[in-house]
C-alpha cells in the first residue's frame, strides 16, 4: 500500500492560487467568446490580407481617414398637394436618412457612380469619399444610436442587392446614420 505524504501549507497555497488564476482566465476567455458569438457580422478582413500584426493600429488610424472628400447637399423637394380623389402612392423604400458613400475599391470614381444610383433610387447622399481599409464585401453600416437606422439599412440592401451586409458602424468610419462602403464586389 502506498502512502501519500501530506502537503506543506506553502505548497497548498500556491496550488490554490494557480487554480484561482486559471479559473479567472477561463471565465475571461468564455466572456470574450460569448460577446464575439453575439456579433457575427462584425468587421472582417478579407482572406487576401494575410495575418494581422501588432503594428496595425498605427496604419489603421492613417488608412481609415477619408480622402478626397466632397460634401454634398441635397435641395429640399417640394411635392404639390395631391387631389382629394387620388390614390395614395405606394410606400417608398428610400429613407429620409442621408447616406455617406465611401469607395474602398481600386476603381476610381466608383463612389460617384454609386451616388447617382442611390439618388436615382430616391436616397439622398450627403457625403462621398474614399476609404483605405480591409472591408470584406460591400456593406451598409448603420449607427445603432440613431433611431430607425437598422430598418433603413435593410431597405437600402433590399433595394440594392449589391450591398451584401448590414452591420453596426465601427469607430473609424465618418459619423452618419448610414455609411455605405463599396468593395470590389460592387456592381453599380
mmCIF file of C-alpha atoms in Angstrom:
data_model
loop_
_atom_site.group_PDB
_atom_site.id
_atom_site.type_symbol
_atom_site.label_atom_id
_atom_site.label_comp_id
_atom_site.label_asym_id
_atom_site.label_seq_id
_atom_site.Cartn_x
_atom_site.Cartn_y
_atom_site.Cartn_z
ATOM 1 C CA UNK A 1 0.000 0.000 0.000
ATOM 2 C CA UNK A 2 1.304 3.406 -0.892
ATOM 3 C CA UNK A 3 1.190 6.247 1.482
ATOM 4 C CA UNK A 4 0.853 9.878 0.340
ATOM 5 C CA UNK A 5 2.925 12.434 2.159
ATOM 6 C CA UNK A 6 0.942 15.392 3.488
ATOM 7 C CA UNK A 7 1.376 18.653 1.562
ATOM 8 C CA UNK A 8 3.103 21.541 3.198
ATOM 9 C CA UNK A 9 0.921 24.621 3.867
ATOM 10 C CA UNK A 10 3.038 26.745 1.486
ATOM 11 C CA UNK A 11 2.576 24.307 -1.396
ATOM 12 C CA UNK A 12 -1.165 24.144 -0.778
ATOM 13 C CA UNK A 13 -1.455 27.969 -1.046
ATOM 14 C CA UNK A 14 0.459 28.029 -4.343
ATOM 15 C CA UNK A 15 -1.751 25.287 -5.824
ATOM 16 C CA UNK A 16 -4.866 27.139 -4.728
ATOM 17 C CA UNK A 17 -3.634 30.484 -6.163
ATOM 18 C CA UNK A 18 -2.795 28.848 -9.508
ATOM 19 C CA UNK A 19 -6.261 27.291 -9.608
ATOM 20 C CA UNK A 20 -7.953 30.634 -8.919
ATOM 21 C CA UNK A 21 -5.895 32.407 -11.642
ATOM 22 C CA UNK A 22 -6.681 29.688 -14.197
ATOM 23 C CA UNK A 23 -10.386 29.901 -13.335
ATOM 24 C CA UNK A 24 -10.400 33.696 -13.824
ATOM 25 C CA UNK A 25 -8.568 33.392 -17.170
ATOM 26 C CA UNK A 26 -11.031 30.706 -18.315
ATOM 27 C CA UNK A 27 -14.027 32.885 -17.393
ATOM 28 C CA UNK A 28 -12.490 35.821 -19.285
ATOM 29 C CA UNK A 29 -11.992 33.721 -22.417
ATOM 30 C CA UNK A 30 -15.565 32.440 -22.165
ATOM 31 C CA UNK A 31 -16.907 36.018 -21.838
ATOM 32 C CA UNK A 32 -14.975 37.181 -24.916
ATOM 33 C CA UNK A 33 -16.228 34.161 -26.881
ATOM 34 C CA UNK A 34 -19.851 34.888 -25.928
ATOM 35 C CA UNK A 35 -19.521 38.530 -26.970
ATOM 36 C CA UNK A 36 -17.946 37.529 -30.294
ATOM 37 C CA UNK A 37 -20.705 34.996 -30.976
ATOM 38 C CA UNK A 38 -23.376 37.636 -30.413
ATOM 39 C CA UNK A 39 -21.808 39.888 -33.082
ATOM 40 C CA UNK A 40 -21.244 37.572 -36.058
ATOM 41 C CA UNK A 41 -21.500 40.341 -38.682
ATOM 42 C CA UNK A 42 -18.673 42.477 -37.308
ATOM 43 C CA UNK A 43 -15.660 43.733 -39.246
ATOM 44 C CA UNK A 44 -13.792 41.008 -41.043
ATOM 45 C CA UNK A 45 -10.585 41.122 -43.018
ATOM 46 C CA UNK A 46 -10.547 39.525 -46.435
ATOM 47 C CA UNK A 47 -8.607 36.298 -46.895
ATOM 48 C CA UNK A 48 -6.160 38.098 -49.203
ATOM 49 C CA UNK A 49 -4.776 40.337 -46.462
ATOM 50 C CA UNK A 50 -2.649 37.833 -44.573
ATOM 51 C CA UNK A 51 -2.137 37.775 -40.823
ATOM 52 C CA UNK A 52 -2.791 40.782 -38.628
ATOM 53 C CA UNK A 53 0.282 42.186 -36.914
ATOM 54 C CA UNK A 54 0.775 44.306 -33.822
ATOM 55 C CA UNK A 55 1.668 47.307 -35.986
ATOM 56 C CA UNK A 56 -1.879 47.500 -37.405
ATOM 57 C CA UNK A 57 -3.246 50.271 -35.108
ATOM 58 C CA UNK A 58 -0.895 52.946 -36.467
ATOM 59 C CA UNK A 59 -1.717 52.121 -40.072
ATOM 60 C CA UNK A 60 -5.426 51.663 -39.318
ATOM 61 C CA UNK A 61 -5.672 55.194 -37.938
ATOM 62 C CA UNK A 62 -3.963 56.545 -41.052
ATOM 63 C CA UNK A 63 -5.832 54.375 -43.542
ATOM 64 C CA UNK A 64 -9.328 54.891 -42.121
ATOM 65 C CA UNK A 65 -9.136 58.616 -42.822
ATOM 66 C CA UNK A 66 -11.316 59.531 -45.806
ATOM 67 C CA UNK A 67 -9.508 61.306 -48.615
ATOM 68 C CA UNK A 68 -10.672 63.484 -51.486
ATOM 69 C CA UNK A 69 -13.803 64.331 -49.521
ATOM 70 C CA UNK A 70 -16.630 66.121 -51.247
ATOM 71 C CA UNK A 71 -19.562 67.184 -49.033
ATOM 72 C CA UNK A 72 -22.947 67.008 -50.681
ATOM 73 C CA UNK A 73 -26.128 68.924 -50.060
ATOM 74 C CA UNK A 74 -29.467 67.948 -51.453
ATOM 75 C CA UNK A 75 -32.081 70.656 -52.049
ATOM 76 C CA UNK A 76 -35.443 70.166 -50.380
ATOM 77 C CA UNK A 77 -38.008 68.517 -52.629
ATOM 78 C CA UNK A 78 -41.433 70.117 -52.766
ATOM 79 C CA UNK A 79 -44.337 67.870 -53.671
ATOM 80 C CA UNK A 80 -47.537 69.537 -54.858
ATOM 81 C CA UNK A 81 -50.643 68.504 -52.913
ATOM 82 C CA UNK A 82 -52.494 65.538 -54.385
ATOM 83 C CA UNK A 83 -56.136 65.860 -55.389
ATOM 84 C CA UNK A 84 -58.587 64.520 -52.786
ATOM 85 C CA UNK A 85 -59.689 61.656 -55.050
ATOM 86 C CA UNK A 86 -56.159 60.462 -55.918
ATOM 87 C CA UNK A 87 -54.931 57.031 -54.829
ATOM 88 C CA UNK A 88 -52.163 57.317 -52.212
ATOM 89 C CA UNK A 89 -48.727 56.416 -53.592
ATOM 90 C CA UNK A 90 -47.115 53.115 -52.677
ATOM 91 C CA UNK A 91 -44.680 53.445 -49.760
ATOM 92 C CA UNK A 92 -41.153 54.129 -50.969
ATOM 93 C CA UNK A 93 -38.198 52.023 -49.915
ATOM 94 C CA UNK A 94 -35.978 55.096 -49.635
ATOM 95 C CA UNK A 95 -35.403 56.799 -46.314
ATOM 96 C CA UNK A 96 -35.034 60.425 -45.261
ATOM 97 C CA UNK A 97 -31.742 59.416 -43.593
ATOM 98 C CA UNK A 98 -28.785 60.607 -45.698
ATOM 99 C CA UNK A 99 -26.119 58.219 -46.961
ATOM 100 C CA UNK A 100 -22.362 58.547 -46.793
ATOM 101 C CA UNK A 101 -20.724 56.639 -49.666
ATOM 102 C CA UNK A 102 -17.087 55.542 -49.378
ATOM 103 C CA UNK A 103 -15.101 53.919 -52.189
ATOM 104 C CA UNK A 104 -12.885 51.110 -50.875
ATOM 105 C CA UNK A 105 -12.141 49.741 -54.360
ATOM 106 C CA UNK A 106 -9.316 50.170 -56.854
ATOM 107 C CA UNK A 107 -11.855 51.676 -59.271
ATOM 108 C CA UNK A 108 -11.535 55.474 -59.171
ATOM 109 C CA UNK A 109 -14.919 57.173 -59.169
ATOM 110 C CA UNK A 110 -16.991 54.187 -58.017
ATOM 111 C CA UNK A 111 -18.374 56.356 -55.210
ATOM 112 C CA UNK A 112 -19.748 58.810 -57.807
ATOM 113 C CA UNK A 113 -21.419 56.000 -59.762
ATOM 114 C CA UNK A 114 -22.963 54.666 -56.549
ATOM 115 C CA UNK A 115 -24.076 58.147 -55.518
ATOM 116 C CA UNK A 116 -26.020 58.542 -58.776
ATOM 117 C CA UNK A 117 -27.583 55.065 -58.393
ATOM 118 C CA UNK A 118 -28.677 55.737 -54.811
ATOM 119 C CA UNK A 119 -30.111 59.140 -55.708
ATOM 120 C CA UNK A 120 -31.931 57.624 -58.696
ATOM 121 C CA UNK A 121 -33.441 55.153 -56.207
ATOM 122 C CA UNK A 122 -34.745 58.011 -54.047
ATOM 123 C CA UNK A 123 -31.980 58.166 -51.412
ATOM 124 C CA UNK A 124 -30.082 61.328 -50.547
ATOM 125 C CA UNK A 125 -26.290 61.255 -50.397
ATOM 126 C CA UNK A 126 -24.700 63.811 -48.076
ATOM 127 C CA UNK A 127 -21.021 62.882 -48.475
ATOM 128 C CA UNK A 128 -18.807 60.856 -50.826
ATOM 129 C CA UNK A 129 -15.156 59.981 -50.390
ATOM 130 C CA UNK A 130 -12.660 57.128 -50.498
ATOM 131 C CA UNK A 131 -11.567 54.733 -47.786
ATOM 132 C CA UNK A 132 -8.486 52.563 -47.459
ATOM 133 C CA UNK A 133 -9.439 49.705 -45.146
ATOM 134 C CA UNK A 134 -9.926 45.946 -45.156
ATOM 135 C CA UNK A 135 -13.661 45.541 -45.717
ATOM 136 C CA UNK A 136 -14.838 42.065 -46.754
ATOM 137 C CA UNK A 137 -17.769 42.983 -49.012
ATOM 138 C CA UNK A 138 -19.943 45.947 -49.955
ATOM 139 C CA UNK A 139 -21.740 46.846 -46.772
ATOM 140 C CA UNK A 140 -24.055 49.420 -45.235
ATOM 141 C CA UNK A 141 -23.032 50.369 -41.705
ATOM 142 C CA UNK A 142 -25.769 51.846 -39.523
ATOM 143 C CA UNK A 143 -25.469 53.885 -36.334
ATOM 144 C CA UNK A 144 -27.322 51.924 -33.626
ATOM 145 C CA UNK A 145 -27.595 55.120 -31.554
ATOM 146 C CA UNK A 146 -29.884 56.746 -34.138
ATOM 147 C CA UNK A 147 -33.496 55.502 -34.301
ATOM 148 C CA UNK A 148 -34.676 53.635 -37.414
ATOM 149 C CA UNK A 149 -31.201 53.234 -38.952
ATOM 150 C CA UNK A 150 -31.273 49.420 -38.934
ATOM 151 C CA UNK A 151 -34.625 49.363 -40.743
ATOM 152 C CA UNK A 152 -33.400 51.954 -43.260
ATOM 153 C CA UNK A 153 -30.178 49.976 -43.849
ATOM 154 C CA UNK A 154 -32.203 46.834 -44.544
ATOM 155 C CA UNK A 155 -34.427 48.732 -47.002
ATOM 156 C CA UNK A 156 -31.314 50.012 -48.766
ATOM 157 C CA UNK A 157 -29.940 46.466 -49.006
ATOM 158 C CA UNK A 158 -33.294 45.211 -50.307
ATOM 159 C CA UNK A 159 -33.355 47.912 -52.970
ATOM 160 C CA UNK A 160 -29.665 47.441 -53.920
ATOM 161 C CA UNK A 161 -28.722 43.733 -53.733
ATOM 162 C CA UNK A 162 -25.042 44.518 -54.379
ATOM 163 C CA UNK A 163 -24.977 45.513 -50.691
ATOM 164 C CA UNK A 164 -24.053 42.189 -49.123
ATOM 165 C CA UNK A 165 -24.095 43.013 -45.399
ATOM 166 C CA UNK A 166 -25.842 45.262 -42.878
ATOM 167 C CA UNK A 167 -23.839 45.771 -39.670
ATOM 168 C CA UNK A 168 -23.359 48.399 -36.931
ATOM 169 C CA UNK A 169 -20.800 51.083 -37.797
ATOM 170 C CA UNK A 170 -17.301 50.974 -36.353
ATOM 171 C CA UNK A 171 -15.435 53.947 -34.901
ATOM 172 C CA UNK A 172 -13.103 54.623 -37.847
ATOM 173 C CA UNK A 173 -15.987 55.440 -40.205
ATOM 174 C CA UNK A 174 -17.280 59.006 -40.642
ATOM 175 C CA UNK A 175 -20.197 59.826 -38.377
ATOM 176 C CA UNK A 176 -23.564 59.470 -40.048
ATOM 177 C CA UNK A 177 -26.717 57.382 -39.810
ATOM 178 C CA UNK A 178 -25.882 55.175 -42.838
ATOM 179 C CA UNK A 179 -22.407 54.636 -44.314
ATOM 180 C CA UNK A 180 -22.097 52.538 -47.481
ATOM 181 C CA UNK A 181 -18.613 51.144 -48.099
ATOM 182 C CA UNK A 182 -18.080 49.890 -51.649
ATOM 183 C CA UNK A 183 -15.712 46.997 -52.259
ATOM 184 C CA UNK A 184 -14.631 45.109 -55.386
ATOM 185 C CA UNK A 185 -17.948 43.194 -55.445
ATOM 186 C CA UNK A 186 -19.889 46.431 -56.068
ATOM 187 C CA UNK A 187 -21.603 46.441 -59.447
ATOM 188 C CA UNK A 188 -23.044 49.875 -59.930
#
